[in-house]
PDB file of C-alpha atoms and ligand atoms in Angstrom:
ATOM      1  CA  MET A1155       8.743 112.432  40.556  1.00 91.00           C
ATOM      2  CA  ILE A1156       5.040 113.257  39.953  1.00 95.00           C
ATOM      3  CA  ASN A1157       4.445 115.442  36.922  1.00 97.00           C
ATOM      4  CA  LEU A1158       1.411 116.988  37.075  1.00 98.00           C
ATOM      5  CA  VAL A1159      -0.787 118.637  33.865  1.00 98.00           C
ATOM      6  CA  LEU A1160      -3.507 120.835  35.773  1.00 98.00           C
ATOM      7  CA  PHE A1161      -5.976 121.154  32.848  1.00 98.00           C
ATOM      8  CA  GLY A1162      -9.298 122.995  32.431  1.00 97.00           C
ATOM      9  CA  PRO A1163     -10.502 126.163  30.204  1.00 97.00           C
ATOM     10  CA  PRO A1164      -9.709 129.757  31.181  1.00 96.00           C
ATOM     11  CA  GLY A1165     -10.930 130.590  34.833  1.00 96.00           C
ATOM     12  CA  ALA A1166     -11.665 126.688  36.003  1.00 97.00           C
ATOM     13  CA  GLY A1167      -9.319 127.825  38.946  1.00 97.00           C
ATOM     14  CA  LYS A1168      -5.973 126.383  37.567  1.00 97.00           C
ATOM     15  CA  GLY A1169      -3.718 129.309  38.921  1.00 94.00           C
ATOM     16  CA  THR A1170      -5.627 129.228  42.528  1.00 95.00           C
ATOM     17  CA  GLN A1171      -5.055 125.712  42.646  1.00 97.00           C
ATOM     18  CA  SER A1172      -1.561 125.430  41.787  1.00 97.00           C
ATOM     19  CA  GLU A1173      -0.787 128.026  44.360  1.00 96.00           C
ATOM     20  CA  ASN A1174      -2.075 125.467  47.071  1.00 96.00           C
ATOM     21  CA  LEU A1175      -0.595 122.540  45.283  1.00 97.00           C
ATOM     22  CA  ILE A1176       3.026 123.703  45.242  1.00 96.00           C
ATOM     23  CA  ASN A1177       2.528 124.541  49.183  1.00 96.00           C
ATOM     24  CA  LYS A1178       1.611 120.761  49.509  1.00 96.00           C
ATOM     25  CA  TYR A1179       3.998 118.984  47.297  1.00 95.00           C
ATOM     26  CA  GLN A1180       6.923 121.528  46.283  1.00 94.00           C
ATOM     27  CA  PHE A1181       6.198 121.086  42.436  1.00 95.00           C
ATOM     28  CA  VAL A1182       7.898 123.649  40.335  1.00 97.00           C
ATOM     29  CA  HIS A1183       4.926 125.576  39.028  1.00 97.00           C
ATOM     30  CA  LEU A1184       5.315 126.191  35.073  1.00 97.00           C
ATOM     31  CA  SER A1185       2.293 128.258  33.625  1.00 97.00           C
ATOM     32  CA  THR A1186       2.986 129.498  30.151  1.00 98.00           C
ATOM     33  CA  GLY A1187       0.738 132.267  30.747  1.00 97.00           C
ATOM     34  CA  ASP A1188       2.459 133.843  33.554  1.00 96.00           C
ATOM     35  CA  LEU A1189       5.860 133.371  31.581  1.00 97.00           C
ATOM     36  CA  LEU A1190       4.431 135.171  28.686  1.00 98.00           C
ATOM     37  CA  ARG A1191       3.108 137.817  30.974  1.00 96.00           C
ATOM     38  CA  SER A1192       6.744 138.294  32.466  1.00 97.00           C
ATOM     39  CA  GLU A1193       8.035 138.382  28.933  1.00 97.00           C
ATOM     40  CA  ILE A1194       5.596 141.402  28.217  1.00 97.00           C
ATOM     41  CA  LYS A1195       6.278 142.840  31.298  1.00 96.00           C
ATOM     42  CA  ALA A1196      10.244 143.206  30.505  1.00 98.00           C
ATOM     43  CA  GLY A1197       9.542 144.598  27.007  1.00 97.00           C
ATOM     44  CA  THR A1198      11.310 141.525  25.301  1.00 96.00           C
ATOM     45  CA  GLU A1199      10.630 140.974  21.383  1.00 96.00           C
ATOM     46  CA  LEU A1200       9.131 137.614  22.064  1.00 96.00           C
ATOM     47  CA  GLY A1201       6.442 139.716  24.571  1.00 96.00           C
ATOM     48  CA  GLN A1202       5.673 142.068  22.064  1.00 97.00           C
ATOM     49  CA  LYS A1203       4.696 139.443  19.714  1.00 96.00           C
ATOM     50  CA  ALA A1204       3.142 137.283  21.784  1.00 97.00           C
ATOM     51  CA  ALA A1205       1.175 140.369  23.415  1.00 96.00           C
ATOM     52  CA  THR A1206      -0.792 140.907  20.098  1.00 96.00           C
ATOM     53  CA  LEU A1207      -1.982 137.657  20.069  1.00 97.00           C
ATOM     54  CA  MET A1208      -2.836 137.394  23.706  1.00 96.00           C
ATOM     55  CA  ASP A1209      -4.914 140.342  23.494  1.00 94.00           C
ATOM     56  CA  GLN A1210      -6.955 138.869  20.805  1.00 95.00           C
ATOM     57  CA  GLY A1211      -7.535 135.693  22.919  1.00 95.00           C
ATOM     58  CA  ILE A1212      -5.295 133.766  20.310  1.00 97.00           C
ATOM     59  CA  LEU A1213      -3.139 131.128  21.194  1.00 98.00           C
ATOM     60  CA  VAL A1214       0.794 131.929  20.872  1.00 98.00           C
ATOM     61  CA  PRO A1215       2.448 129.372  18.368  1.00 98.00           C
ATOM     62  CA  ASP A1216       3.638 126.045  19.695  1.00 98.00           C
ATOM     63  CA  GLU A1217       7.063 126.767  19.243  1.00 97.00           C
ATOM     64  CA  VAL A1218       7.328 129.764  21.389  1.00 97.00           C
ATOM     65  CA  VAL A1219       5.899 127.966  24.081  1.00 98.00           C
ATOM     66  CA  ILE A1220       7.544 124.657  23.984  1.00 98.00           C
ATOM     67  CA  GLY A1221      10.675 126.624  23.537  1.00 97.00           C
ATOM     68  CA  MET A1222       9.740 128.422  27.076  1.00 97.00           C
ATOM     69  CA  ILE A1223       8.868 125.329  28.611  1.00 98.00           C
ATOM     70  CA  GLU A1224      12.299 123.467  27.394  1.00 97.00           C
ATOM     71  CA  ASN A1225      14.445 126.599  29.434  1.00 96.00           C
ATOM     72  CA  LYS A1226      12.629 126.015  32.448  1.00 97.00           C
ATOM     73  CA  LEU A1227      12.889 121.944  32.334  1.00 96.00           C
ATOM     74  CA  GLN A1228      16.851 122.447  32.111  1.00 96.00           C
ATOM     75  CA  ALA A1229      17.104 125.328  34.612  1.00 96.00           C
ATOM     76  CA  HIS A1230      15.023 123.025  37.267  1.00 95.00           C
ATOM     77  CA  ARG A1231      16.806 119.367  36.775  1.00 91.00           C
ATOM     78  CA  ASN A1232      16.511 118.529  40.472  1.00 90.00           C
ATOM     79  CA  ALA A1233      13.116 119.497  41.120  1.00 93.00           C
ATOM     80  CA  LYS A1234      10.904 117.212  42.723  1.00 91.00           C
ATOM     81  CA  GLY A1235       8.230 117.524  40.344  1.00 95.00           C
ATOM     82  CA  PHE A1236       6.489 119.644  38.179  1.00 97.00           C
ATOM     83  CA  ILE A1237       2.873 121.099  37.661  1.00 98.00           C
ATOM     84  CA  PHE A1238       2.063 122.449  33.934  1.00 98.00           C
ATOM     85  CA  ASP A1239      -0.525 125.068  34.670  1.00 98.00           C
ATOM     86  CA  GLY A1240      -2.046 126.354  30.898  1.00 97.00           C
ATOM     87  CA  PHE A1241       0.326 123.879  29.117  1.00 98.00           C
ATOM     88  CA  PRO A1242      -0.009 121.652  26.843  1.00 98.00           C
ATOM     89  CA  ARG A1243      -2.802 123.569  25.306  1.00 98.00           C
ATOM     90  CA  THR A1244      -2.398 122.065  21.760  1.00 98.00           C
ATOM     91  CA  VAL A1245      -1.665 118.159  20.989  1.00 98.00           C
ATOM     92  CA  LYS A1246       1.390 119.390  19.175  1.00 98.00           C
ATOM     93  CA  GLN A1247       2.289 120.702  22.479  1.00 98.00           C
ATOM     94  CA  ALA A1248       1.549 117.542  24.476  1.00 98.00           C
ATOM     95  CA  GLU A1249       3.592 115.463  21.740  1.00 98.00           C
ATOM     96  CA  ALA A1250       6.577 117.847  22.154  1.00 98.00           C
ATOM     97  CA  LEU A1251       6.221 117.798  26.121  1.00 98.00           C
ATOM     98  CA  ASP A1252       6.179 114.183  26.511  1.00 98.00           C
ATOM     99  CA  LYS A1253       9.576 114.243  23.984  1.00 98.00           C
ATOM    100  CA  LEU A1254      11.124 116.795  26.454  1.00 97.00           C
ATOM    101  CA  LEU A1255      10.608 114.953  29.436  1.00 97.00           C
ATOM    102  CA  SER A1256      11.910 111.645  27.989  1.00 96.00           C
ATOM    103  CA  GLN A1257      15.170 113.118  27.489  1.00 94.00           C
ATOM    104  CA  TYR A1258      15.368 113.066  31.228  1.00 91.00           C
ATOM    105  CA  GLY A1259      13.814 109.512  31.924  1.00 93.00           C
ATOM    106  CA  GLU A1260      10.621 111.233  32.976  1.00 95.00           C
ATOM    107  CA  ASN A1261       6.976 111.368  31.744  1.00 97.00           C
ATOM    108  CA  ILE A1262       3.772 112.982  32.978  1.00 98.00           C
ATOM    109  CA  SER A1263       2.109 111.109  35.720  1.00 98.00           C
ATOM    110  CA  LEU A1264      -1.372 112.373  35.424  1.00 98.00           C
ATOM    111  CA  MET A1265      -3.689 115.110  34.151  1.00 98.00           C
ATOM    112  CA  VAL A1266      -6.250 116.413  36.049  1.00 98.00           C
ATOM    113  CA  ALA A1267      -8.714 118.175  34.396  1.00 98.00           C
ATOM    114  CA  LEU A1268     -11.097 120.822  36.364  1.00 98.00           C
ATOM    115  CA  GLU A1269     -14.641 120.733  34.711  1.00 98.00           C
ATOM    116  CA  VAL A1270     -16.535 124.005  34.993  1.00 97.00           C
ATOM    117  CA  PRO A1271     -19.555 125.126  32.808  1.00 95.00           C
ATOM    118  CA  ASP A1272     -19.002 127.842  30.226  1.00 92.00           C
ATOM    119  CA  GLN A1273     -21.518 130.252  31.802  1.00 93.00           C
ATOM    120  CA  GLU A1274     -20.044 129.991  35.429  1.00 95.00           C
ATOM    121  CA  LEU A1275     -16.229 130.581  33.332  1.00 95.00           C
ATOM    122  CA  LEU A1276     -17.580 133.900  32.179  1.00 93.00           C
ATOM    123  CA  THR A1277     -18.797 135.114  35.354  1.00 94.00           C
ATOM    124  CA  ARG A1278     -15.609 134.197  37.084  1.00 95.00           C
ATOM    125  CA  LEU A1279     -13.218 135.972  34.455  1.00 95.00           C
ATOM    126  CA  LEU A1280     -15.314 138.821  34.304  1.00 94.00           C
ATOM    127  CA  GLU A1281     -14.985 139.000  38.520  1.00 94.00           C
ATOM    128  CA  ARG A1282     -11.315 138.448  38.010  1.00 93.00           C
ATOM    129  CA  GLY A1283     -10.826 141.304  35.494  1.00 93.00           C
ATOM    130  CA  LYS A1284     -11.793 143.921  38.139  1.00 93.00           C
ATOM    131  CA  SER A1285      -8.736 142.960  40.018  1.00 92.00           C
ATOM    132  CA  SER A1286      -6.373 140.820  38.129  1.00 88.00           C
ATOM    133  CA  GLY A1287      -5.400 143.968  35.724  1.00 87.00           C
ATOM    134  CA  ARG A1288      -5.209 141.339  32.662  1.00 88.00           C
ATOM    135  CA  PRO A1289      -6.796 143.141  29.726  1.00 87.00           C
ATOM    136  CA  ASP A1290      -8.019 139.629  28.534  1.00 91.00           C
ATOM    137  CA  ASP A1291     -10.169 139.211  31.453  1.00 92.00           C
ATOM    138  CA  GLN A1292     -12.385 142.641  31.131  1.00 91.00           C
ATOM    139  CA  ASN A1293     -13.905 141.848  27.835  1.00 91.00           C
ATOM    140  CA  GLU A1294     -16.792 139.689  27.163  1.00 93.00           C
ATOM    141  CA  THR A1295     -16.191 139.107  23.958  1.00 93.00           C
ATOM    142  CA  LEU A1296     -12.308 138.193  24.278  1.00 93.00           C
ATOM    143  CA  ILE A1297     -13.459 135.818  26.949  1.00 94.00           C
ATOM    144  CA  ALA A1298     -15.633 134.028  24.538  1.00 94.00           C
ATOM    145  CA  LYS A1299     -13.032 133.703  22.114  1.00 95.00           C
ATOM    146  CA  ARG A1300     -10.514 132.355  24.677  1.00 96.00           C
ATOM    147  CA  ILE A1301     -13.104 129.627  25.331  1.00 94.00           C
ATOM    148  CA  GLU A1302     -13.917 128.851  21.752  1.00 95.00           C
ATOM    149  CA  GLU A1303     -10.272 128.794  21.337  1.00 96.00           C
ATOM    150  CA  TYR A1304      -9.959 126.260  24.350  1.00 97.00           C
ATOM    151  CA  ASN A1305     -12.780 124.041  22.610  1.00 95.00           C
ATOM    152  CA  ASN A1306     -11.206 124.052  19.308  1.00 97.00           C
ATOM    153  CA  LYS A1307      -7.514 123.676  19.675  1.00 97.00           C
ATOM    154  CA  THR A1308      -7.045 122.473  23.614  1.00 98.00           C
ATOM    155  CA  ALA A1309      -9.788 120.163  24.236  1.00 97.00           C
ATOM    156  CA  PRO A1310      -8.447 117.241  22.765  1.00 98.00           C
ATOM    157  CA  VAL A1311      -5.655 117.445  24.728  1.00 98.00           C
ATOM    158  CA  ALA A1312      -7.548 115.912  27.104  1.00 98.00           C
ATOM    159  CA  ASP A1313      -7.941 112.971  24.645  1.00 98.00           C
ATOM    160  CA  PHE A1314      -4.441 112.576  24.337  1.00 98.00           C
ATOM    161  CA  TYR A1315      -4.110 111.633  27.958  1.00 98.00           C
ATOM    162  CA  LYS A1316      -7.226 109.581  27.977  1.00 98.00           C
ATOM    163  CA  LYS A1317      -5.112 107.197  25.652  1.00 98.00           C
ATOM    164  CA  GLN A1318      -2.241 106.725  27.969  1.00 97.00           C
ATOM    165  CA  GLY A1319      -4.736 106.674  30.915  1.00 97.00           C
ATOM    166  CA  LYS A1320      -3.929 109.201  32.712  1.00 98.00           C
ATOM    167  CA  PHE A1321      -6.998 111.675  32.697  1.00 98.00           C
ATOM    168  CA  HIS A1322      -8.945 112.325  35.902  1.00 98.00           C
ATOM    169  CA  PRO A1323     -11.694 114.705  35.909  1.00 98.00           C
ATOM    170  CA  VAL A1324     -12.685 116.908  38.987  1.00 98.00           C
ATOM    171  CA  HIS A1325     -15.579 118.564  39.282  1.00 98.00           C
ATOM    172  CA  GLY A1326     -14.460 122.441  39.312  1.00 98.00           C
ATOM    173  CA  VAL A1327     -17.202 124.234  40.845  1.00 98.00           C
ATOM    174  CA  GLY A1328     -17.837 123.991  44.978  1.00 97.00           C
ATOM    175  CA  SER A1329     -15.432 125.642  47.639  1.00 98.00           C
ATOM    176  CA  ILE A1330     -12.150 125.803  47.036  1.00 97.00           C
ATOM    177  CA  GLU A1331     -10.573 123.625  49.620  1.00 98.00           C
ATOM    178  CA  GLU A1332     -13.190 120.961  48.536  1.00 98.00           C
ATOM    179  CA  ILE A1333     -11.941 120.776  44.872  1.00 98.00           C
ATOM    180  CA  PHE A1334      -8.345 121.235  46.248  1.00 98.00           C
ATOM    181  CA  ASN A1335      -8.683 117.724  48.475  1.00 98.00           C
ATOM    182  CA  ASN A1336     -10.500 116.291  45.398  1.00 98.00           C
ATOM    183  CA  ILE A1337      -7.186 117.305  43.230  1.00 98.00           C
ATOM    184  CA  CYS A1338      -4.857 115.781  46.223  1.00 98.00           C
ATOM    185  CA  ALA A1339      -7.068 112.719  45.972  1.00 98.00           C
ATOM    186  CA  GLU A1340      -6.009 111.846  42.368  1.00 98.00           C
ATOM    187  CA  ILE A1341      -2.597 112.778  42.877  1.00 97.00           C
ATOM    188  CA  ASP A1342      -2.046 110.611  45.957  1.00 96.00           C
ATOM    189  CA  LYS A1343      -3.784 107.878  44.021  1.00 95.00           C
ATOM    190  CA  VAL A1344      -1.428 108.098  41.330  1.00 92.00           C
ATOM    191  CA  ASP A1345       2.070 108.536  43.640  1.00 85.00           C
ATOM    192  CA  GLY A1346       1.032 105.844  46.074  1.00 75.00           C
ATOM    193  CA  SER A1347       1.005 103.231  43.075  1.00 70.00           C
ATOM    194  CA  THR A1348       4.096 104.293  41.844  1.00 60.00           C
ATOM    195  CA  HIS A1349       5.917 103.607  44.715  1.00 50.00           C
TER     196      HIS A1349
HETATM  197  P1  AMP B2864      -3.455 131.640  30.790  1.00 61.02           P
HETATM  198  O1  AMP B2864      -2.805 133.023  31.816  1.00 61.02           O
HETATM  199  O2  AMP B2864      -3.157 130.497  30.709  1.00 61.02           O
HETATM  200  O3  AMP B2864      -4.837 131.984  30.692  1.00 61.02           O
HETATM  201  O4  AMP B2864      -2.954 132.443  28.827  1.00 61.02           O
HETATM  202  C1  AMP B2864      -3.364 133.581  28.698  1.00 61.02           C
HETATM  203  C2  AMP B2864      -2.841 133.963  27.061  1.00 61.02           C
HETATM  204  O5  AMP B2864      -1.421 133.345  26.911  1.00 61.02           O
HETATM  205  C3  AMP B2864      -3.725 133.128  26.495  1.00 61.02           C
HETATM  206  O6  AMP B2864      -5.072 133.333  26.140  1.00 61.02           O
HETATM  207  C4  AMP B2864      -3.149 132.424  25.150  1.00 61.02           C
HETATM  208  O7  AMP B2864      -3.098 133.610  24.373  1.00 61.02           O
HETATM  209  C5  AMP B2864      -1.324 132.580  25.687  1.00 61.02           C
HETATM  210  N1  AMP B2864      -0.990 131.054  26.260  1.00 61.02           N
HETATM  211  C6  AMP B2864      -0.877 130.690  27.487  1.00 61.02           C
HETATM  212  N2  AMP B2864      -0.233 129.464  27.417  1.00 61.02           N
HETATM  213  C7  AMP B2864      -0.216 128.968  26.082  1.00 61.02           C
HETATM  214  C8  AMP B2864       0.009 128.161  25.667  1.00 61.02           C
HETATM  215  N3  AMP B2864       0.294 126.821  26.347  1.00 61.02           N
HETATM  216  N4  AMP B2864       0.093 127.963  24.220  1.00 61.02           N
HETATM  217  C9  AMP B2864      -0.479 128.812  23.662  1.00 61.02           C
HETATM  218  N5  AMP B2864      -1.000 130.179  23.988  1.00 61.02           N
HETATM  219  C10 AMP B2864      -0.486 130.217  25.190  1.00 61.02           C
END
């Protein structure tokens, strides 16, 4: 089983690459951003609370996303592997994920970190905002806040996986296909060594 953390700042291409990766490897895709947006759409209490934070570009509380991931892991016990997209976003979430996976005798196989300069992220997110319908993609101040949250709270998660020898950086600027091939090469290296 391969469990991949696809890491990177907002706009790095995690969602796009996840779609390609699930087709190739039949991973179950777990995106906490998508799960939260489903809650908002369904009008749940959790969704309403999360929306007020998401609309400000602020991370929602760790307990909320950890609980969502726990439910999804339970619901997909026979999965071939998972791709975690937009999670973990804090060291506390990373620690909780290790603990949850260990209950199933599993662990994270690797983290692939998509590296993209801040200016390029801003350009991409504003472009995406024209069609995504996401309020948090349409405002430059809000995008800057999300990148700031990433730098303050999420970037340290890379060190967490570096210490475990699981950190694999991939240059995130170029054609989607070229970046996809580079991500697959990192997965296949790890997958090959586990067999
Ligand atoms: P995303 O779709 O991954 O860009 O996430 C959109 C927003 O959802 C973020 O700006 C956060 O407010 C919230 N969010 C998504 N995933 C997480 C997470 N793992 N931890 C905390 N907040 C999250």
